[in-house]
Amino acid sequence: MEAIINDIGFIIGTTLMYSTPLMFTSLGGVITERSGVVNIGLEGMMFFGAFVAATVAYYTQNPWLGFLCAGLGGAFLGLLHAIACVSFAAEQIVSGIAINFLGPGLALFLSRLFFDGATQTLTIPNKIPLPLHFLFGEGKLFKSAGFMDLVFNRFATVYLAFLLVLLVWFVLYKTKVGMRVQAVGEHPEAADTLGISVYRIRYGAVIMSGFFAGLGGASMSIAVVSRFSNTLISGHGFIALAAMIFGKWKPQGAMLACLLFGGAKGFEIFLGAKGVPVSSSLLAMLPYILTIIVLVGIVGKTTPPAAIGKIFDKSGK
Amino acid sequence: MTLDAAALKKKFLSGSIGLTLISIFLGFALGAIVLLAAGFNPLEAYWVILKGIFSRPKYVSYVIIYATPLIITGLSVAFALRTGLFNIGAEGQYIVGAIVAAAAGYFFKLPLILHVIVAVGLAIIAAALWGGLAGYIKARFGVHEVISTIMLNWIALYLSNFVVTLQAFGKQGTGKTYAIQSTARINLLSDWKISEAGIEFIRSHKMLGDVLKSPINVGFIFAILLAVLVWYVLNKTTLGYELRAVGFNPHAAEAGGINVKRSMVVSMLFAGGLAGAAGAFQVLGVSHRIAKLAAMEGYGFDGIAVSLIGNNTGAGSVFAGLLFGALKYGGSKIQDAMQAPTEVISIMIGIIILFVAMPNLIRLILTIKANRASN
């Protein structure tokens, strides 16, 4: 019995760990798309963030500094995307594609400079800490390797991600700024008439989405693993983007979708660890098939922000 | 109206080809700044790249081999984009084409040319269905093709990794499949090259011999033919007219009696088939097998760049594909020659696309320049 409970704990814990990078990035997606700007550059921003985090954490030995800088790195790419899409009326998907070349390009370019020609960083000395670690172990509140340990003894980034879901939900639905973001995403012309600066809101939203995507990359490279490598991110940003749409452009929905993708990963790792003779490739495929099925099923009920992808030009052209 | 040289120049620069050329120029200029900031001599780096592309016949041959799949995936993206669909799924369709071509190439025992036709044909059909599926669920259920194709890309990747593990197909323990039969290969003179006469020829003929040292294959010729086909279908057939009408304005097309939903499916069938052909030619001409993929290889994503830089046309994709192939191949040489990161190429490509996305910015720069000149 205890073994089964521990197995469940293991699956939940791994799920939390692998959902976290997706959640940060997906929340970024929610913010930008609710303001009406599509951002498929999340992948490139996450990639760059993962690199910046590991590099800063390696050289300063301070994971939190790495975490913050990863956000700033992502925000820098967000700024580029905002300049293109908001100020210069760029096709948003095209600009996003450009970011997906720039982010990995910059990351690997700099990686080769900082790490002697390698496309991966060295192992960082200190990972993001486990804040509840003191509760577990011999003579502590909970015994180690038990259910509570497996579920709750997780990196600080895991807890941060859930707090951030709350925060984004609160800001988006309960504050003036959030209302403005929504107004700009639904009907920019009307928002403009009411004196809201569409440009400023969209700049803020797109830069924030880059910041969050950068944090998502960081929570991969300096928490889930302890280094950046060129195949670390490969596609997670796209999955986060899909999770955002799966979650109907809502922070809480995006969270659930990310937990689904993370859960599939957790289950895959669990079966692998147990030596269950099931093809890991087929298991890995499942969440994507499920997503398509669910999207096909729930259609009609999903409505993206009305002004998504549309260019806003104040001069009315 | 008389056109003087200045007016002609202005007209050219603000046209789509002019804007693309300016974007490419800006990509190189900013790439140089990045190299300079990192402490490398950009002129030296560009010289190494240029030499790496043109200084030997073998290099040019490699550029063409690199460019071939990119041109075709570029055509795939361009075709869908002209119907207003964004085919992020070229990556997955490429993988499906590669799987089927590798399987047909290994399992079937067929005579020389027929084997190639069967393998490529099956690969195209499978990939067309893969792409068409995204078109269908968009038309039928309204699921955005960007999301469905992202999902289909991953399903294709894991499907590929799954078939590599199959006992009958995958060489156990190597992470690769068995090589395709020699009858399915589209390489030129590959048997003769390792014969005594061939070795003698390569040794005595400097130019041709050098070219023969690369795995030359007929894929590039097919890429050009496919570009012509895309141009023809889009511009010279009723179907192409309808597809473009949908891309231009779906509501107007609907009002004009065009079946918009059917157009979406047809467009994605075509796009999928094209990307699948890219995967097939790569397997039959270069890799001869498929291997476990740790990550996306990027042929489809690079195809998006090729299409965008090539202004979403057949001819544009050929030129942009060659440019991309050349930069990829030539760019890989600055690593050894001067320890400069080859990823400067990705940065340059990203910058070029970013400017391609912002024609307004380039027009603004041109206007400011023109005003300064006239003052």
XYZ file of C-alpha atoms in Angstrom:
692
model
C 0.000 0.000 0.000
C 2.690 2.401 1.000
C 4.575 1.578 -2.189
C 1.568 2.540 -4.276
C 1.107 5.799 -2.389
C 4.777 6.575 -2.894
C 4.464 5.803 -6.599
C 1.595 8.255 -6.829
C 3.689 10.779 -4.947
C 6.518 10.245 -7.407
C 4.228 10.851 -10.378
C 2.729 13.975 -8.829
C 6.142 15.323 -7.904
C 7.636 14.760 -11.358
C 4.521 16.254 -12.890
C 4.971 19.415 -10.837
C 8.618 19.643 -11.781
C 8.022 19.304 -15.518
C 4.923 21.500 -15.580
C 6.719 24.459 -14.052
C 8.756 25.654 -17.065
C 5.644 25.320 -19.204
C 3.533 27.276 -16.726
C 5.815 30.290 -16.618
C 5.973 30.427 -20.400
C 2.298 29.748 -20.891
C 1.379 32.574 -18.524
C 3.542 34.830 -20.652
C 1.513 33.667 -23.618
C -1.737 34.507 -21.831
C -0.600 38.051 -21.092
C 0.560 38.893 -24.608
C -2.338 37.275 -26.427
C -4.923 38.869 -24.141
C -3.486 42.214 -25.227
C -3.981 41.138 -28.845
C -0.423 40.247 -29.844
C 0.369 36.699 -30.978
C 3.734 35.513 -29.732
C 5.016 32.293 -31.219
C 8.483 33.557 -30.304
C 7.956 32.138 -26.799
C 10.121 29.180 -27.811
C 13.084 31.390 -28.691
C 12.617 33.483 -25.558
C 12.524 30.376 -23.381
C 15.621 29.011 -25.097
C 17.522 32.236 -24.506
C 16.315 32.426 -20.896
C 17.512 28.885 -20.216
C 20.961 29.798 -21.478
C 21.203 33.101 -19.607
C 20.086 31.483 -16.354
C 22.673 28.705 -16.499
C 25.473 31.046 -17.540
C 24.813 33.644 -14.860
C 24.268 30.943 -12.246
C 27.527 29.295 -13.260
C 29.666 32.423 -13.105
C 28.079 34.080 -10.056
C 27.170 30.822 -8.281
C 23.876 32.535 -7.488
C 20.863 30.755 -9.012
C 18.447 33.539 -8.138
C 20.517 36.072 -10.013
C 20.505 33.662 -12.950
C 16.748 33.354 -12.663
C 16.252 37.115 -12.747
C 18.668 37.642 -15.623
C 16.875 34.922 -17.604
C 13.706 36.968 -17.265
C 15.514 40.067 -18.444
C 16.984 38.158 -21.388
C 13.529 36.983 -22.396
C 12.202 40.509 -21.916
C 14.859 41.821 -24.290
C 13.574 39.521 -27.035
C 10.051 40.548 -26.027
C 11.047 44.147 -26.606
C 12.199 43.287 -30.147
C 8.919 41.522 -30.814
C 7.008 44.513 -29.448
C 8.948 47.001 -31.554
C 8.210 44.952 -34.661
C 4.567 44.175 -33.935
C 3.352 47.243 -32.100
C 5.370 50.090 -33.588
C 6.011 48.796 -37.078
C 2.865 46.791 -37.762
C 4.800 43.600 -38.479
C 3.040 40.366 -39.265
C 3.080 38.931 -35.738
C 3.675 35.306 -36.616
C 6.540 36.260 -38.913
C 8.156 38.351 -36.215
C 7.720 35.427 -33.820
C 9.511 33.150 -36.274
C 12.352 35.678 -36.383
C 12.570 35.565 -32.582
C 12.756 31.779 -32.784
C 15.895 32.108 -34.898
C 17.349 34.964 -32.856
C 16.847 33.441 -29.389
C 18.586 30.120 -30.019
C 21.102 31.834 -32.312
C 22.144 34.307 -29.628
C 22.138 31.651 -26.910
C 24.389 29.248 -28.806
C 26.614 32.058 -30.102
C 27.217 33.301 -26.573
C 27.504 29.766 -25.212
C 30.414 29.097 -27.553
C 32.080 32.314 -26.405
C 31.608 31.706 -22.678
C 32.135 27.948 -22.622
C 35.065 27.382 -24.903
C 33.253 26.607 -28.121
C 30.666 24.284 -26.552
C 26.942 24.527 -27.229
C 26.218 23.714 -23.609
C 27.162 25.310 -20.329
C 29.043 23.612 -17.528
C 27.141 22.265 -14.533
C 26.067 25.050 -12.218
C 27.322 24.894 -8.615
C 24.007 25.756 -6.955
C 20.569 24.927 -8.244
C 17.410 26.797 -7.308
C 16.857 25.769 -3.654
C 14.240 23.409 -2.239
C 12.464 25.738 0.217
C 10.683 23.056 2.223
C 13.674 20.743 2.437
C 14.025 21.304 6.199
C 10.719 19.492 6.806
C 11.893 16.157 5.491
C 14.361 13.572 6.743
C 15.316 11.590 9.847
C 13.650 13.032 12.952
C 11.925 15.759 10.966
C 8.224 16.332 10.397
C 8.058 13.936 7.426
C 10.323 11.025 6.592
C 12.428 11.222 3.468
C 11.336 9.462 0.265
C 7.784 9.294 1.580
C 4.718 10.639 -0.169
C 4.972 14.138 1.334
C 8.649 14.366 0.470
C 8.101 13.244 -3.104
C 5.286 15.720 -3.670
C 6.224 18.791 -1.684
C 10.005 18.793 -1.472
C 10.262 20.681 -4.755
C 12.236 23.569 -6.187
C 11.195 27.083 -5.258
C 10.339 27.677 -8.929
C 7.487 25.183 -8.632
C 5.859 27.208 -5.865
C 6.598 30.445 -7.686
C 4.845 29.205 -10.802
C 1.640 28.520 -8.897
C 1.856 31.881 -7.138
C 2.321 33.498 -10.504
C -0.856 31.853 -11.811
C -2.719 33.489 -8.929
C -1.009 36.793 -9.523
C -1.704 36.873 -13.253
C -5.299 35.847 -12.616
C -5.680 38.619 -10.059
C -4.059 41.304 -12.184
C -5.937 40.308 -15.327
C -9.410 40.149 -13.804
C -9.304 42.305 -10.697
C -7.162 45.325 -11.485
C -7.459 48.338 -13.738
C -4.349 47.388 -15.677
C -5.754 43.925 -16.331
C -9.049 45.334 -17.548
C -7.137 47.590 -19.889
C -5.123 44.683 -21.242
C -8.355 42.835 -21.970
C -9.965 45.910 -23.530
C -6.973 46.406 -25.790
C -7.107 42.769 -26.846
C -10.820 42.786 -27.526
C -11.394 46.163 -29.079
C -8.347 48.395 -29.387
C -10.189 51.202 -31.195
C -12.720 51.513 -28.379
C -9.986 51.326 -25.761
C -8.134 54.068 -27.588
C -11.215 56.267 -27.615
C -11.417 55.845 -23.857
C -7.912 57.218 -23.533
C -6.078 53.934 -22.989
C -2.717 53.852 -24.736
C -2.958 50.722 -26.858
C 0.706 50.916 -27.762
C 1.864 51.220 -24.169
C -0.315 48.349 -22.927
C 0.821 46.096 -25.747
C 4.482 46.961 -25.242
C 4.121 46.120 -21.562
C 2.291 42.861 -22.248
C 4.708 41.603 -24.890
C 7.777 42.472 -22.803
C 6.215 40.739 -19.788
C 5.537 37.661 -21.879
C 9.223 37.584 -22.778
C 10.144 37.974 -19.111
C 7.928 35.050 -18.123
C 9.170 32.872 -20.983
C 12.725 33.626 -19.854
C 11.810 32.479 -16.344
C 10.309 29.349 -17.882
C 13.607 28.585 -19.582
C 15.456 29.247 -16.332
C 13.260 26.900 -14.335
C 14.309 24.230 -16.816
C 18.051 24.860 -16.917
C 18.766 25.686 -13.268
C 16.087 23.676 -11.466
C 14.898 20.629 -13.430
C 18.435 20.069 -14.685
C 21.616 21.886 -13.747
C 22.957 23.112 -17.048
C 21.884 24.507 -20.396
C 22.340 22.445 -23.540
C 21.248 22.978 -27.119
C 18.512 20.340 -26.981
C 17.179 21.308 -23.540
C 14.301 23.500 -24.655
C 13.559 22.094 -28.118
C 9.830 22.656 -28.391
C 8.769 23.428 -24.823
C 7.887 26.964 -25.828
C 5.581 25.643 -28.520
C 3.954 23.291 -26.033
C 3.432 26.207 -23.645
C 1.816 28.108 -26.499
C -0.504 25.198 -27.195
C -1.282 24.911 -23.465
C -2.293 28.560 -23.443
C -4.787 27.982 -26.253
C -5.844 24.673 -24.747
C -6.524 26.641 -21.560
C -8.683 29.083 -23.488
C -6.404 32.086 -22.992
C -6.975 31.998 -19.221
C -4.212 31.738 -16.602
C -5.983 29.015 -14.670
C -6.763 27.122 -17.886
C -3.180 27.381 -19.049
C -2.074 26.017 -15.672
C -4.286 22.957 -16.022
C -3.117 22.324 -19.573
C 0.524 22.592 -18.463
C -0.174 20.116 -15.671
C -1.579 17.743 -18.278
C 1.575 17.949 -20.404
C 3.757 17.716 -17.307
C 1.691 14.795 -16.063
C 2.253 12.884 -19.282
C 5.977 13.441 -18.846
C 5.812 12.378 -15.207
C 3.957 9.211 -16.127
C 6.448 8.454 -18.888
C 9.368 8.813 -16.470
C 7.587 6.691 -13.873
C 6.987 3.827 -16.289
C 10.560 4.111 -17.496
C 11.864 3.929 -13.917
C 9.675 0.874 -13.239
C 10.958 -0.810 -16.382
C 7.449 -1.254 -17.774
C 7.848 -2.534 -21.347
C 5.877 0.241 -23.028
C 7.459 2.274 -25.797
C 8.433 5.608 -24.299
C 7.977 7.206 -27.710
C 4.365 6.104 -27.912
C 3.739 7.352 -24.377
C 5.397 10.663 -25.150
C 3.073 11.042 -28.111
C -0.109 10.766 -26.050
C -0.495 14.311 -24.698
C -0.216 15.742 -28.206
C -2.848 13.397 -29.560
C -5.008 14.203 -26.559
C -4.604 17.931 -27.180
C -5.831 17.624 -30.744
C -8.782 15.511 -29.651
C -9.703 17.970 -26.913
C -9.321 20.969 -29.213
C -11.565 19.286 -31.758
C -14.052 18.508 -28.994
C -14.240 21.857 -27.229
C -14.382 23.989 -30.322
C -17.117 26.551 -30.504
C -16.487 27.186 -26.851
C -13.032 28.687 -27.361
C -12.893 32.293 -28.361
C -9.553 34.012 -28.707
C -9.330 37.718 -27.903
C -11.251 39.473 -30.679
C -8.419 41.711 -31.866
C -5.752 39.012 -31.769
C -3.146 39.326 -34.473
C -4.703 42.505 -35.811
C -2.524 45.508 -36.294
C -3.565 48.611 -34.452
C -2.704 51.914 -36.063
C -3.684 54.975 -34.094
C -3.851 57.121 -37.203
C -6.729 54.903 -38.320
C -5.185 53.665 -41.563
C 5.350 59.284 -67.439
C 9.083 59.394 -67.723
C 11.077 57.421 -65.259
C 14.479 58.766 -64.418
C 17.057 56.593 -62.724
C 16.308 57.891 -59.233
C 12.600 57.208 -59.533
C 13.303 53.741 -60.903
C 15.616 53.045 -58.021
C 12.993 54.188 -55.544
C 10.358 52.047 -57.178
C 12.614 49.012 -57.062
C 13.642 49.546 -53.447
C 10.094 49.902 -52.187
C 8.937 46.844 -54.152
C 8.917 43.460 -52.483
C 12.172 42.208 -53.996
C 13.914 45.447 -53.102
C 12.663 45.256 -49.520
C 13.895 41.682 -49.253
C 17.327 42.603 -50.596
C 17.567 45.482 -48.125
C 16.584 43.091 -45.322
C 19.295 40.659 -46.390
C 21.810 43.482 -46.494
C 20.777 44.600 -42.994
C 21.076 40.990 -41.803
C 24.674 40.870 -42.991
C 25.436 44.317 -41.568
C 24.047 43.523 -38.119
C 25.649 40.080 -38.231
C 28.963 41.873 -38.772
C 28.306 44.058 -35.739
C 27.580 40.987 -33.613
C 30.855 39.398 -34.760
C 32.726 42.627 -34.130
C 31.262 42.944 -30.632
C 32.396 39.388 -29.894
C 35.930 40.307 -30.965
C 36.032 38.742 -34.413
C 36.920 40.449 -37.661
C 33.637 40.346 -39.608
C 35.346 40.845 -42.965
C 37.573 37.866 -42.297
C 34.555 35.819 -41.207
C 32.569 36.718 -44.316
C 35.597 35.954 -46.459
C 35.911 32.519 -44.839
C 32.201 31.920 -45.468
C 32.500 33.072 -49.086
C 35.525 30.856 -49.659
C 33.720 28.024 -47.891
C 30.932 28.304 -50.422
C 32.718 28.942 -53.711
C 36.400 28.071 -53.496
C 36.013 24.417 -54.492
C 33.523 22.673 -56.785
C 32.856 20.233 -53.957
C 31.745 23.095 -51.711
C 29.258 24.398 -54.261
C 27.959 20.879 -54.608
C 27.484 20.645 -50.833
C 25.649 23.965 -50.791
C 23.199 22.567 -53.333
C 22.777 19.410 -51.256
C 22.157 21.528 -48.139
C 19.739 23.772 -49.998
C 17.615 21.026 -51.573
C 15.397 20.098 -48.581
C 15.160 23.748 -47.524
C 13.889 24.810 -50.944
C 11.207 22.137 -50.884
C 10.028 22.779 -47.318
C 10.106 26.468 -48.261
C 7.769 25.684 -51.155
C 5.510 23.814 -48.749
C 5.233 26.776 -46.387
C 4.837 29.212 -49.286
C 2.057 27.196 -50.863
C -0.004 27.120 -47.661
C 0.703 30.755 -46.900
C -0.690 31.828 -50.254
C -3.984 30.298 -49.118
C -3.673 32.162 -45.834
C -2.567 29.105 -43.841
C 0.538 29.055 -41.715
C 2.165 25.673 -42.126
C 4.316 25.335 -39.003
C 3.801 21.637 -39.642
C 6.305 21.305 -42.488
C 8.660 19.868 -39.870
C 6.341 16.983 -39.028
C 5.320 16.408 -42.638
C 9.007 16.208 -43.532
C 9.522 13.588 -40.807
C 6.551 11.534 -42.028
C 7.900 11.671 -45.586
C 11.305 10.552 -44.341
C 9.853 7.634 -42.345
C 7.824 6.334 -45.279
C 10.650 6.776 -47.779
C 13.076 4.971 -45.485
C 10.620 2.127 -44.934
C 9.705 1.783 -48.600
C 13.357 2.034 -49.536
C 14.347 -0.751 -47.155
C 11.434 -3.209 -47.223
C 10.495 -3.190 -50.904
C 12.505 -5.044 -53.518
C 11.909 -3.236 -56.775
C 13.849 -2.365 -59.914
C 15.917 0.787 -60.061
C 13.718 3.673 -61.153
C 10.418 2.159 -60.095
C 11.686 1.801 -56.532
C 12.416 5.519 -56.303
C 9.020 6.434 -57.765
C 7.207 4.152 -55.324
C 9.168 5.368 -52.305
C 8.769 9.043 -53.138
C 5.137 8.597 -54.143
C 4.192 6.845 -50.909
C 6.121 9.407 -48.861
C 4.274 12.248 -50.581
C 0.883 10.608 -50.059
C 1.526 9.944 -46.361
C 2.835 13.453 -45.708
C 0.010 14.999 -47.723
C -2.490 13.228 -45.503
C -0.536 14.361 -42.443
C -0.746 17.967 -43.609
C -4.275 17.565 -44.922
C -5.374 16.409 -41.475
C -4.473 19.835 -40.086
C -6.371 21.458 -42.953
C -9.366 19.226 -42.307
C -9.646 19.894 -38.587
C -9.312 23.588 -39.306
C -12.069 23.476 -41.918
C -14.334 21.133 -39.993
C -13.711 22.131 -36.365
C -12.052 25.537 -36.565
C -8.874 24.439 -34.771
C -6.105 26.853 -35.704
C -3.572 25.195 -37.970
C -0.623 26.627 -36.023
C -1.661 24.666 -32.939
C -2.694 21.462 -34.665
C 0.497 21.349 -36.730
C 2.674 21.960 -33.664
C 1.001 18.923 -32.102
C 1.348 16.905 -35.312
C 5.064 17.782 -35.441
C 5.614 16.171 -32.064
C 3.488 13.179 -32.885
C 5.555 12.708 -36.050
C 8.813 13.011 -34.129
C 7.815 10.385 -31.582
C 6.393 8.190 -34.331
C 9.775 8.346 -36.041
C 11.554 7.475 -32.798
C 9.123 4.620 -32.316
C 9.661 3.007 -35.720
C 13.422 3.221 -35.233
C 13.035 0.878 -32.253
C 11.078 -1.734 -34.230
C 12.905 -5.033 -34.507
C 12.385 -5.470 -38.237
C 13.348 -1.938 -39.220
C 15.776 -0.532 -36.660
C 19.293 -1.835 -36.262
C 19.096 -2.655 -32.567
C 21.354 -0.627 -30.342
C 22.385 1.884 -32.978
C 19.381 4.223 -32.879
C 19.246 4.006 -36.667
C 17.262 2.043 -39.213
C 18.802 -0.248 -41.807
C 19.997 1.523 -44.927
C 17.663 1.619 -47.911
C 18.270 -0.692 -50.884
C 20.646 0.609 -53.518
C 17.767 0.565 -56.030
C 15.996 3.284 -54.021
C 18.925 5.678 -53.918
C 18.971 8.813 -56.036
C 22.689 9.438 -55.800
C 24.546 9.811 -59.047
C 27.226 7.304 -59.976
C 27.613 6.079 -56.404
C 28.693 2.556 -57.433
C 30.946 3.796 -60.183
C 32.576 6.281 -57.793
C 34.054 3.471 -55.716
C 35.008 1.372 -58.727
C 38.578 1.444 -59.987
C 37.661 3.502 -63.036
C 35.770 5.960 -60.880
C 38.586 6.443 -58.417
C 40.954 6.948 -61.322
C 38.586 9.514 -62.864
C 38.187 11.473 -59.629
C 41.952 11.561 -59.277
C 42.624 12.785 -62.805
C 39.733 15.243 -63.319
C 40.170 18.094 -60.926
C 36.827 19.885 -61.286
C 34.401 17.031 -61.856
C 36.296 14.724 -59.558
C 35.956 17.218 -56.748
C 32.215 17.524 -57.299
C 31.927 13.725 -57.245
C 33.463 13.644 -53.773
C 30.190 15.037 -52.411
C 27.081 12.838 -52.219
C 25.570 14.395 -55.324
C 22.012 13.365 -56.075
C 19.133 14.350 -58.282
C 17.119 15.901 -55.424
C 18.004 19.433 -56.474
C 16.589 18.889 -59.952
C 13.340 17.739 -58.364
C 13.375 20.789 -56.109
C 13.509 23.050 -59.161
C 10.762 21.068 -60.877
C 8.609 21.333 -57.756
C 9.201 25.091 -57.673
C 7.961 25.315 -61.252
C 4.998 23.124 -60.332
C 4.094 25.377 -57.386
C 4.342 28.440 -59.597
C 2.226 26.799 -62.269
C -0.489 25.525 -59.934
C -0.769 28.806 -58.075
C -0.654 31.122 -61.053
C -1.920 29.207 -64.063
C -4.723 26.964 -62.852
C -8.263 27.593 -61.625
C -7.418 25.716 -58.454
C -4.494 28.036 -57.787
C -6.656 31.059 -58.437
C -9.203 29.812 -55.917
C -6.554 29.042 -53.325
C -5.018 32.490 -53.673
C -8.444 34.113 -53.552
C -9.078 32.395 -50.220
C -5.717 33.589 -48.932
C -6.404 37.110 -50.082
C -9.858 37.415 -48.577
C -11.756 34.308 -47.462
C -15.065 36.155 -47.091
C -14.936 37.582 -50.584
C -13.881 34.184 -51.946
C -16.818 32.531 -50.197
C -19.182 35.150 -51.611
C -17.685 34.517 -55.044
C -18.681 30.876 -54.831
C -15.382 29.356 -53.816
C -15.546 26.530 -51.308
C -13.237 27.988 -48.640
C -13.192 24.894 -46.447
C -12.289 22.629 -49.328
C -9.543 25.074 -50.309
C -8.024 24.841 -46.832
C -7.851 21.062 -47.016
C -6.488 21.049 -50.573
C -3.869 23.645 -49.698
C -2.647 21.665 -46.709
C -2.643 18.434 -48.731
C -0.342 20.099 -51.245
C 1.832 21.668 -48.562
C 2.130 18.367 -46.716
C 3.021 16.505 -49.886
C 5.754 18.993 -50.695
C 7.328 18.775 -47.239
C 7.080 14.998 -47.440
C 8.937 15.056 -50.763
C 11.707 17.009 -49.035
C 12.020 14.293 -46.403
C 11.939 11.558 -49.044
C 14.679 13.098 -51.209
C 16.829 13.643 -48.133
C 16.553 9.976 -47.187
C 16.969 8.608 -50.730
C 19.777 10.996 -51.632
C 21.724 11.826 -48.491
C 21.053 9.947 -45.252
C 19.763 6.613 -46.711
C 18.123 5.889 -43.370
C 16.413 7.594 -40.480
C 17.803 7.879 -36.980
C 16.432 8.573 -33.506
C 15.735 12.273 -33.163
C 16.759 13.935 -29.896
C 15.133 17.148 -31.055
C 13.496 18.623 -34.128
C 15.986 18.749 -36.990
C 14.613 22.056 -38.169
C 14.121 21.436 -41.893
C 10.509 22.550 -41.604
C 11.276 25.578 -39.460
C 14.079 26.584 -41.804
C 11.551 26.193 -44.602
C 9.424 28.887 -42.960
C 12.410 31.228 -43.110
C 13.065 30.271 -46.728
C 9.472 30.949 -47.680
C 9.356 34.311 -45.910
C 12.674 35.491 -47.324
C 11.601 34.237 -50.751
C 8.423 36.288 -50.594
C 6.315 33.114 -50.645
C 6.851 32.354 -54.322
C 8.290 29.369 -56.156
C 11.293 31.183 -57.594
C 11.822 33.089 -54.351
C 11.990 29.824 -52.414
C 14.704 28.515 -54.743
C 16.862 31.599 -54.262
C 16.207 31.882 -50.539
C 16.835 28.152 -50.127
C 20.170 28.463 -51.897
C 21.063 31.492 -49.764
C 20.121 29.635 -46.592
C 21.916 26.473 -47.683
C 25.021 28.472 -48.573
C 25.041 30.329 -45.270
C 24.478 27.126 -43.334
C 27.264 25.282 -45.106
C 29.692 28.186 -45.478
C 28.885 29.452 -41.991
C 29.893 26.150 -40.441
C 33.475 26.849 -41.522
C 34.124 29.934 -39.406
C 34.137 27.706 -36.327
C 37.294 25.849 -37.301
C 38.938 28.659 -39.219
C 38.674 31.361 -36.559
C 36.743 29.868 -33.608
C 33.884 32.253 -34.380
C 30.509 30.738 -33.452
C 28.722 29.460 -36.542
C 25.401 30.408 -34.907
C 25.956 33.942 -36.166
C 24.145 32.543 -39.209
C 20.968 31.911 -37.163
C 21.229 35.428 -35.781
C 21.557 36.817 -39.305
C 18.606 34.779 -40.553
C 16.550 35.979 -37.589
C 17.437 39.594 -38.312
C 16.606 39.205 -41.993
C 13.175 37.767 -41.159
C 12.571 40.459 -38.576
C 13.166 43.133 -41.212
C 11.161 41.227 -43.800
C 8.325 41.350 -41.262
C 8.675 45.124 -40.966
C 8.425 46.642 -44.447
C 7.126 49.785 -42.741
C 10.410 50.271 -40.924
C 12.451 49.918 -44.098
C 10.151 52.306 -45.968
C 10.566 54.764 -43.100
C 14.355 54.515 -43.273
C 14.234 55.014 -47.061
C 11.999 58.084 -46.711
C 14.255 59.637 -44.100
C 17.245 58.985 -46.323
C 15.473 60.460 -49.335
C 14.456 63.547 -47.359
C 17.997 64.050 -46.137
C 19.300 63.728 -49.653
C 16.861 66.307 -51.002
C 17.594 68.826 -48.229
